[in-house]
CSV table of C-alpha atoms and ligand atoms in Angstrom, one decimal:
chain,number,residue,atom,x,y,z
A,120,UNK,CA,59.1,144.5,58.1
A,121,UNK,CA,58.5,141.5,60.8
A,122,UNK,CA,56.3,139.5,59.4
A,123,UNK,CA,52.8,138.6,61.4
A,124,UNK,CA,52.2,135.3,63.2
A,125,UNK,CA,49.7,132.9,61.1
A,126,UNK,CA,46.3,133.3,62.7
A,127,UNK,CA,46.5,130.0,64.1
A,128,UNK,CA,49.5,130.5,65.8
A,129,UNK,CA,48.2,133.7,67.8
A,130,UNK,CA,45.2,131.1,68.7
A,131,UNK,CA,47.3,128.7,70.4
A,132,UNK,CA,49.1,132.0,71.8
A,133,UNK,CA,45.8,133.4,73.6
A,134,UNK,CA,44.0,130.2,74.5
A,135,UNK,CA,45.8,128.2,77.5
A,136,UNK,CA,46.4,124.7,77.5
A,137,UNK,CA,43.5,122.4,78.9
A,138,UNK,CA,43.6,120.8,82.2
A,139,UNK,CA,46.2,117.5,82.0
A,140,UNK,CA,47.4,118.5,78.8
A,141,UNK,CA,50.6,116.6,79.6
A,142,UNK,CA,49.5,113.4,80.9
A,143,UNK,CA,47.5,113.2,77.9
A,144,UNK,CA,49.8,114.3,75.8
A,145,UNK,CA,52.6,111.3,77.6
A,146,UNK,CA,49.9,109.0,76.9
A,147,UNK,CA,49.4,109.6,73.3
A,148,UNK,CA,53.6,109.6,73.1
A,149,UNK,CA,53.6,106.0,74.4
A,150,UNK,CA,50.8,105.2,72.5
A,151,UNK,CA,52.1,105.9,69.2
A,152,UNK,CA,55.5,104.4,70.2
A,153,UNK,CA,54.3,101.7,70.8
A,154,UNK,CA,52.2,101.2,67.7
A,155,UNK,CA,55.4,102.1,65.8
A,156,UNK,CA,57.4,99.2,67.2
A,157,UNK,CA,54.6,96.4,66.3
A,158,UNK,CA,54.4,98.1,62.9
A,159,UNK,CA,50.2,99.0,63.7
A,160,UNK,CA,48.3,101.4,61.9
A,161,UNK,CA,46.9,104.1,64.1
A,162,UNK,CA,43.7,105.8,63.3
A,163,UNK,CA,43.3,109.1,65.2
A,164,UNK,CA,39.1,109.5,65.0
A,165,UNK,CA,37.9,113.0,66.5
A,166,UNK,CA,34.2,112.6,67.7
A,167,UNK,CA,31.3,114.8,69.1
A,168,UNK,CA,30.8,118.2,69.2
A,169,UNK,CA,33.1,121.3,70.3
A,170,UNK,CA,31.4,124.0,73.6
A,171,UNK,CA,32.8,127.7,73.3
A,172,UNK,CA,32.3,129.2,76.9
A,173,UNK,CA,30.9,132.4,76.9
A,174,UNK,CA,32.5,133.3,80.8
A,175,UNK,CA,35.9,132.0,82.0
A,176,UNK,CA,33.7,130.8,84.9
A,177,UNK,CA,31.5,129.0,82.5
A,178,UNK,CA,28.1,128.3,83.8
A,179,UNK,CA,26.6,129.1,79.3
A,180,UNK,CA,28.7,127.8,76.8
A,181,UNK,CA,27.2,127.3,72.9
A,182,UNK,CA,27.1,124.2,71.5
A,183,UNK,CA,28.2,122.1,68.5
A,184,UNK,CA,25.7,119.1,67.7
A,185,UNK,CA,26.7,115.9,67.3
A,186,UNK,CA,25.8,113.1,69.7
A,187,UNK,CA,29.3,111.3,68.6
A,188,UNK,CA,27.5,108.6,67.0
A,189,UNK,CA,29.5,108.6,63.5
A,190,UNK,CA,33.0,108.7,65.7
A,191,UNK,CA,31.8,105.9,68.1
A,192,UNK,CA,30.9,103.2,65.5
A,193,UNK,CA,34.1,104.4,62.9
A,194,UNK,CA,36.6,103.7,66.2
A,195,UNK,CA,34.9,100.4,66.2
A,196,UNK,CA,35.5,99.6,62.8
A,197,UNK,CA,38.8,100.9,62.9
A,198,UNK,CA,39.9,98.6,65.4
A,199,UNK,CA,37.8,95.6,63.9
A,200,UNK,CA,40.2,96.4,60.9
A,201,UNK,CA,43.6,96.3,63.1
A,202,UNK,CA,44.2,99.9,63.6
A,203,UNK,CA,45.2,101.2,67.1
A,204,UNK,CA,42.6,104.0,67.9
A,205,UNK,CA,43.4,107.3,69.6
A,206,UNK,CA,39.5,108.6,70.2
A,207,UNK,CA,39.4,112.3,70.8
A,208,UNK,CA,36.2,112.7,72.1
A,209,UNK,CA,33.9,115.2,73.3
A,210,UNK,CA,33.4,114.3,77.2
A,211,UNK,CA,30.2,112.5,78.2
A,212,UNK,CA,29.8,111.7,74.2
A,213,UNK,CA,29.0,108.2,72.8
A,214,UNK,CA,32.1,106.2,73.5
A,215,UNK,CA,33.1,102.9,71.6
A,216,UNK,CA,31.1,99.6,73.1
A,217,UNK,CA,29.5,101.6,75.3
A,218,UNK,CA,27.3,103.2,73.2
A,219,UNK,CA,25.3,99.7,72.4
A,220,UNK,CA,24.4,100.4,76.1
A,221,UNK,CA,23.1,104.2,76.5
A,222,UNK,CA,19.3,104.4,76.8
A,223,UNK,CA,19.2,100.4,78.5
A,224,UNK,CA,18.4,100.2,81.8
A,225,UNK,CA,21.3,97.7,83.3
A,226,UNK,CA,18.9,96.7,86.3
A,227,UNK,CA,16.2,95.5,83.5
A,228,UNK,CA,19.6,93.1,82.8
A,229,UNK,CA,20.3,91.6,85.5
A,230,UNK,CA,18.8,89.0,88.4
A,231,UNK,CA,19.7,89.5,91.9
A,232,UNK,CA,19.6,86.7,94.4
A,233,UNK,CA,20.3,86.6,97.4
A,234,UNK,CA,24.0,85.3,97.2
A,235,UNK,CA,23.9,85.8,93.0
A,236,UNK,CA,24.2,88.5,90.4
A,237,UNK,CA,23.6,87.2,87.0
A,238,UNK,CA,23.0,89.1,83.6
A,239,UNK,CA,19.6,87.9,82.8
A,240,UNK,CA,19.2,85.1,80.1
A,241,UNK,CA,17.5,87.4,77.5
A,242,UNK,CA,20.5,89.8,77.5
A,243,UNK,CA,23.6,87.1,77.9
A,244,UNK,CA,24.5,86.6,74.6
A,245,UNK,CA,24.7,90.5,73.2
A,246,UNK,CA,26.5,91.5,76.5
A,247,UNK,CA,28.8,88.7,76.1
A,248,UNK,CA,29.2,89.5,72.7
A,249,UNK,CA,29.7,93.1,73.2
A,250,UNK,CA,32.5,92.5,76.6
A,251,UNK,CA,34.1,89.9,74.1
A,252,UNK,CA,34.9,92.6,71.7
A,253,UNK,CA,35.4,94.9,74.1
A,254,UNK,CA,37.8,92.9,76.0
A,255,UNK,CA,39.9,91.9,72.8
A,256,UNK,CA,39.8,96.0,71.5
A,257,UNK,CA,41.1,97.8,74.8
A,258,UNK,CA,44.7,97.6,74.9
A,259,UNK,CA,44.5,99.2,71.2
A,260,UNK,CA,42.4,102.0,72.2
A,261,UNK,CA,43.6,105.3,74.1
A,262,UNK,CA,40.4,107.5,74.8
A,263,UNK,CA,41.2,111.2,75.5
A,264,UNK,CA,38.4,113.8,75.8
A,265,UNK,CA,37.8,117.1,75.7
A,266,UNK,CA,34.6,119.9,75.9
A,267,UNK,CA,35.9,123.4,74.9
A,268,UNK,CA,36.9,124.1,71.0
A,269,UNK,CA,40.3,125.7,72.7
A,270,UNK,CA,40.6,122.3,74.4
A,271,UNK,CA,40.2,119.9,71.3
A,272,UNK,CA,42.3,122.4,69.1
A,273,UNK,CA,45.1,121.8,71.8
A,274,UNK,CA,44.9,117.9,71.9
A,275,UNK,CA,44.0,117.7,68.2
A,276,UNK,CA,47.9,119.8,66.8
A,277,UNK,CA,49.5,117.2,70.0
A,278,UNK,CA,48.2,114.1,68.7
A,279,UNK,CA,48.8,115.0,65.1
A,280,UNK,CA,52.6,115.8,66.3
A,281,UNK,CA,52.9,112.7,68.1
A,282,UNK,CA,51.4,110.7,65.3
A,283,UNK,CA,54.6,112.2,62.9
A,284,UNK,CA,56.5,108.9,64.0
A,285,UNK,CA,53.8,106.5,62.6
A,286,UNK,CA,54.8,108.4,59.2
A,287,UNK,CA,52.2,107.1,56.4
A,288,UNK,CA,50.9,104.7,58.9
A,289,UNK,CA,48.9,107.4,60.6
A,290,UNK,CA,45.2,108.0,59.5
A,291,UNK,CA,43.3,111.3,60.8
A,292,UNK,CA,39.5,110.5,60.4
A,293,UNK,CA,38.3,114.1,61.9
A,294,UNK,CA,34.6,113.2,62.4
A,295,UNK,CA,34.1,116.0,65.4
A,296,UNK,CA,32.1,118.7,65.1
A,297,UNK,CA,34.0,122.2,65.1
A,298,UNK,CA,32.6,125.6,65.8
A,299,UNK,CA,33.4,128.2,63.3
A,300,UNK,CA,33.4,130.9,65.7
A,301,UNK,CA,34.4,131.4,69.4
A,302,UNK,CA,35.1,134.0,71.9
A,303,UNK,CA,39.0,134.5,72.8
A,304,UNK,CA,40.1,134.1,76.5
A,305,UNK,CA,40.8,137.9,76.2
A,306,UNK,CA,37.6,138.9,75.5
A,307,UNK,CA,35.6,136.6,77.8
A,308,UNK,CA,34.2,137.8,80.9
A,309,UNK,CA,35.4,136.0,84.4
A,310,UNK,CA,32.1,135.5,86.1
A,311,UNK,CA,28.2,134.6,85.3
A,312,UNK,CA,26.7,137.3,82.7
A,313,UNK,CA,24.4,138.9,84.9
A,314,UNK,CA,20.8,139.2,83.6
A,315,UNK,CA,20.7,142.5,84.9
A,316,UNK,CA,22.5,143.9,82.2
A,317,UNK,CA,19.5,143.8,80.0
A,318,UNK,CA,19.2,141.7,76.6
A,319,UNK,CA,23.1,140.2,75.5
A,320,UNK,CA,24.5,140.7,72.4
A,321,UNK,CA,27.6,138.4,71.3
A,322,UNK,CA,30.6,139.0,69.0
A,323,UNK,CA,31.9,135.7,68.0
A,324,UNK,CA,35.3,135.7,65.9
A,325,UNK,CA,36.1,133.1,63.4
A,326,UNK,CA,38.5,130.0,64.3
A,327,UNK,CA,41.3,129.7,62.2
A,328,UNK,CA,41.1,127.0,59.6
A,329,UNK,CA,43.2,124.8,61.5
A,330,UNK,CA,43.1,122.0,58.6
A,331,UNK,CA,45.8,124.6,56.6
A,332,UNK,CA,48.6,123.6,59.5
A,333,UNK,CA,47.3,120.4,60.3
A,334,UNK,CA,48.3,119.1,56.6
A,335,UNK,CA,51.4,121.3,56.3
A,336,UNK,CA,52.7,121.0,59.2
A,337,UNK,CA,51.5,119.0,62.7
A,338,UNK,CA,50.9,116.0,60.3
A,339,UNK,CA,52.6,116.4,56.9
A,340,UNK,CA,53.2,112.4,56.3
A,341,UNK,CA,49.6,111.1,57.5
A,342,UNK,CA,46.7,110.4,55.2
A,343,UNK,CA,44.0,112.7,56.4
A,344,UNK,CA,40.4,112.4,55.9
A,345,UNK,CA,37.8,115.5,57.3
A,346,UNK,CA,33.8,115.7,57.6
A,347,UNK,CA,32.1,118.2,55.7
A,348,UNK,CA,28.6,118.7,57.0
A,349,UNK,CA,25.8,120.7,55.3
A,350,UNK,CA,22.0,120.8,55.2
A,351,UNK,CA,21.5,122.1,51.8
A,352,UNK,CA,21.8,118.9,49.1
A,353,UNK,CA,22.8,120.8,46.0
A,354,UNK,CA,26.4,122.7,48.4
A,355,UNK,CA,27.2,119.1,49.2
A,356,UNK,CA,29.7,117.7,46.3
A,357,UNK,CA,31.2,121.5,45.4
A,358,UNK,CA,31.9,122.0,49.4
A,359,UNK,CA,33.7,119.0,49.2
A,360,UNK,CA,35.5,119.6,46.4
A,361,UNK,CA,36.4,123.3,47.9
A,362,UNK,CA,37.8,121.8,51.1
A,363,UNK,CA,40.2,119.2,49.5
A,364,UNK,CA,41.6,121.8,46.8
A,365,UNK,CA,41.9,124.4,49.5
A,366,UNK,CA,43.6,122.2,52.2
A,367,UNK,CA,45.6,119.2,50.1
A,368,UNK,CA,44.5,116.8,52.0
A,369,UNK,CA,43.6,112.8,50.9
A,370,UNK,CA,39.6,112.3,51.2
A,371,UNK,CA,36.5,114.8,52.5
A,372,UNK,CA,33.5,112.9,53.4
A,373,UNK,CA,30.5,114.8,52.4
A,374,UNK,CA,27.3,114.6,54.7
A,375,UNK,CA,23.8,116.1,54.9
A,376,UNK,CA,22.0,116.8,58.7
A,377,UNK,CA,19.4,114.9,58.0
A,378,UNK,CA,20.9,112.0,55.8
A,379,UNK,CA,24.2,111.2,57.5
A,380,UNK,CA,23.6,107.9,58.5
A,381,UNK,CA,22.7,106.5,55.7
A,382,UNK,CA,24.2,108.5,52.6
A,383,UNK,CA,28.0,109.7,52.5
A,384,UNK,CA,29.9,111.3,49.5
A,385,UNK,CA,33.6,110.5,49.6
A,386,UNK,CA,36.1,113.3,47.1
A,387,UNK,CA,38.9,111.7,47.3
A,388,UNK,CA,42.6,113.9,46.6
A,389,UNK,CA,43.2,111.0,43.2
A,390,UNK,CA,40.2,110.9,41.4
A,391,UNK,CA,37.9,113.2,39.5
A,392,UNK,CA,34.9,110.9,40.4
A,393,UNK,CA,33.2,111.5,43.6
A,394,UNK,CA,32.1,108.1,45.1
A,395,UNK,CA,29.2,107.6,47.5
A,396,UNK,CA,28.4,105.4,50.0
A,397,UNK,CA,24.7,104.4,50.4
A,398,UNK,CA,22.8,101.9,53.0
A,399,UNK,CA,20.5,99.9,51.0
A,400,UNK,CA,17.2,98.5,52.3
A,401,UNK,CA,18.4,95.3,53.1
A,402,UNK,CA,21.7,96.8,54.7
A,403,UNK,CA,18.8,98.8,57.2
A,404,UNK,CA,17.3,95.7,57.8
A,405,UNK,CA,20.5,93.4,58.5
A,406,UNK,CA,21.6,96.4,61.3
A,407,UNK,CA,24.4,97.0,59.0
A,408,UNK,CA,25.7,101.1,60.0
A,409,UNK,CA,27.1,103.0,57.5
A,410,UNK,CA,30.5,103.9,59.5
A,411,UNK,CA,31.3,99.8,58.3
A,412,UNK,CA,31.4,100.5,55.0
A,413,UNK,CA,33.2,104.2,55.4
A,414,UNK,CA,36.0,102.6,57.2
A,415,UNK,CA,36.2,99.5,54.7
A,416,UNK,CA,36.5,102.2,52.4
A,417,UNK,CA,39.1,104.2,53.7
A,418,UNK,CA,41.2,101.3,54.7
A,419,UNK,CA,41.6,100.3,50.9
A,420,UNK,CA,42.4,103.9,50.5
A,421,UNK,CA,44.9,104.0,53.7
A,422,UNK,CA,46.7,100.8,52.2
A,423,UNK,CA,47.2,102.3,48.5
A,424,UNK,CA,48.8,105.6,49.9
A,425,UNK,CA,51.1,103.3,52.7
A,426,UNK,CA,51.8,101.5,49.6
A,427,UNK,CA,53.1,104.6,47.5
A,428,UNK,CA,54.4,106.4,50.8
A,429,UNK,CA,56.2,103.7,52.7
A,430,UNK,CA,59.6,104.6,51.4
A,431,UNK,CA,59.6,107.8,53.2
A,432,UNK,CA,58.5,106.9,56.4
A,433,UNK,CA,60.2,107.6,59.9
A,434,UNK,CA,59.6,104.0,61.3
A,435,UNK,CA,57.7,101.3,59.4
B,140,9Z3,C1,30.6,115.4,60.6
B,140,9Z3,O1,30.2,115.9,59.5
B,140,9Z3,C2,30.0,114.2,61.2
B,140,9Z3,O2,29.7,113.2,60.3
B,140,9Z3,C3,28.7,114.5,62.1
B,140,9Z3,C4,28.3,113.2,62.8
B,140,9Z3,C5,29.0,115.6,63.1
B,140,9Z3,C6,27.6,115.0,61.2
B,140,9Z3,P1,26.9,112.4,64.8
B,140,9Z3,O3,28.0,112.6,65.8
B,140,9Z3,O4,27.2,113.4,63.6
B,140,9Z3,O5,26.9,111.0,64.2
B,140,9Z3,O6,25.6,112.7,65.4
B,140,9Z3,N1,31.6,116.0,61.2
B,140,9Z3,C7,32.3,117.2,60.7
B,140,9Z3,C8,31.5,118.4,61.0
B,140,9Z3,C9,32.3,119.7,60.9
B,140,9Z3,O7,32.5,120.4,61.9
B,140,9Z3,N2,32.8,120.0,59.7
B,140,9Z3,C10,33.4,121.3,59.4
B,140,9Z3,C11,32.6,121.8,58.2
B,140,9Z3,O8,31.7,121.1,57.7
B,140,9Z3,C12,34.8,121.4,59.3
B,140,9Z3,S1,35.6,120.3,58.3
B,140,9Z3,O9,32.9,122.9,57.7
């Protein structure tokens, strides 16, 4: 008897690629090539939340929350600590650098005169500091967006392939926000659900887990850390725990709604102990964000598994 595709792979078959999936996926390619040949680290960090459309002519899609904050500071930290970033990231999400801006007005920053543009003395030195860092970061960051779950599936399995060269150099930090459920291409209506239908009821189906292949097979050589989020406190550390024994993969990162940025539990693949990471007063008060010490974290982690994993690499 034939045996049944995976449900993942019958995803991929009935969800089309997104708009400029090869450019991006040529850019990512050079990316990592190049990363290979100077011997970086790339970190691939996934940020903000997925939409499922509910008409192929979307004008209602639901929504994942997440404003991209914990993927925007992490690809900061990331490159602070010498790591080429790939940022797959929700479109019109909090972006690296740029996010210090969002909510400031940039015409409260600057003085016009009549032959003169000038950023205003009160906001010269954190600009400057913030285009300095910017300026020294760029070439090592590749942003590539997306908006539809079906869109980030696609560019997550491509990056994760591409990544293969980088061997144990590659680090997948998979902070985004995935639906759970979504409406096939198939089954989506082509135009605006008319009103005039009366009250609408939905049938969502469930995404395949697509951690299973992402471990197994798009990424099988890269240490690969994943978000669990939850609301209820006592889920937390046995959710954690469930995800890593289910999916074999190196760390989950366990956080709560209303406590993520400032109290994270880390289950990591070699330990029993479950470690967490949690801002202090004094930390608040010094600006320090929790992402800093997440990373800092990781990156001891990242360096112990290159260590025992180096051997078998592709390149590096
Ligand atoms: C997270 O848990 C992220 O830390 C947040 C960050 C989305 C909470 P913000 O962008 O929020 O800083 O506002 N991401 C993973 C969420 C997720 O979809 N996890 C799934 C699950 O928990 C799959 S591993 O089941």
């Amino acid at each position: 008897m034939a045996q049944e595709d995976p449900t993942w792979k019958i995803f991929f078959d009935e969800n089309p690629k997104p708009v400029h999936f090869h450019e991006n996926v040529n850019l990512i390619q050079d990316f990592c090539h190049q990363a290979s040949v100077k011997k970086n680290r790339v970190a691939l960090v996934t940020s903000g939340g997925t939409t499922v459309p509910l008409e192929q002519n979307t004008v209602r899609f639901i929504d994942n929350f997440s404003a991209g904050t914990r993927g925007s500071a992490s690809a900061e930290y990331f490159l602070e600590a010498g790591y080429q970033v790939i940022f797959l990231h929700r479109s019109k999400s909090l972006e690296p650098y740029f996010r210090h801006l969002v909510g400031k007005n940039i015409f409260d920053m600057i003085e016009v005169s009549p032959d003169n543009v000038t950023v205003d003395k009160k906001h010269q030195f954190e600009l400057g500091k913030l285009a300095e860092k910017f300026q020294r970061h760029k070439c090592n960051l590749l942003m590539i967006s997306f908006s539809t779950l079906s869109d980030y599936l696609w560019l997550l399995q491509a990056t994760a392939q591409q990544m293969q060269i980088l061997g144990p150099s590659a680090l997948l930090y998979l902070a985004a926000a995935v639906s759970d459920f979504y409406i096939p291409a198939s089954q989506m209506p082509c135009h605006k659900i008319q009103s005039s239908g009366g009250p609408l009821s939905l049938s969502l189906q469930l995404v395949p887990k697509m951690l299973a292949p992402l471990v197994t097979l798009w990424a099988p050589n890269a240490f690969i850390v994943s978000f669990k989020l939850e609301t209820n406190e006592t889920l937390l550390e046995t959710k954690s725990k469930e995800s890593l024994l289910k999916y074999h993969h190196h760390v989950v990162i366990g956080n709560l709604l209303d406590s993520r940025k400032v109290y994270v539990v880390l289950v990591d693949s070699n330990s029993r102990n479950v470690e967490e990471i949690r801002l202090s007063t004094s930390d608040l008060e010094s600006d320090i964000e929790i992402e800093s010490k997440i990373v800092g974290n990781l990156k001891t982690r990242h360096d112990q598994y290159y260590a025992d994993h180096k051997t078998g690499a592709i390149s590096n």
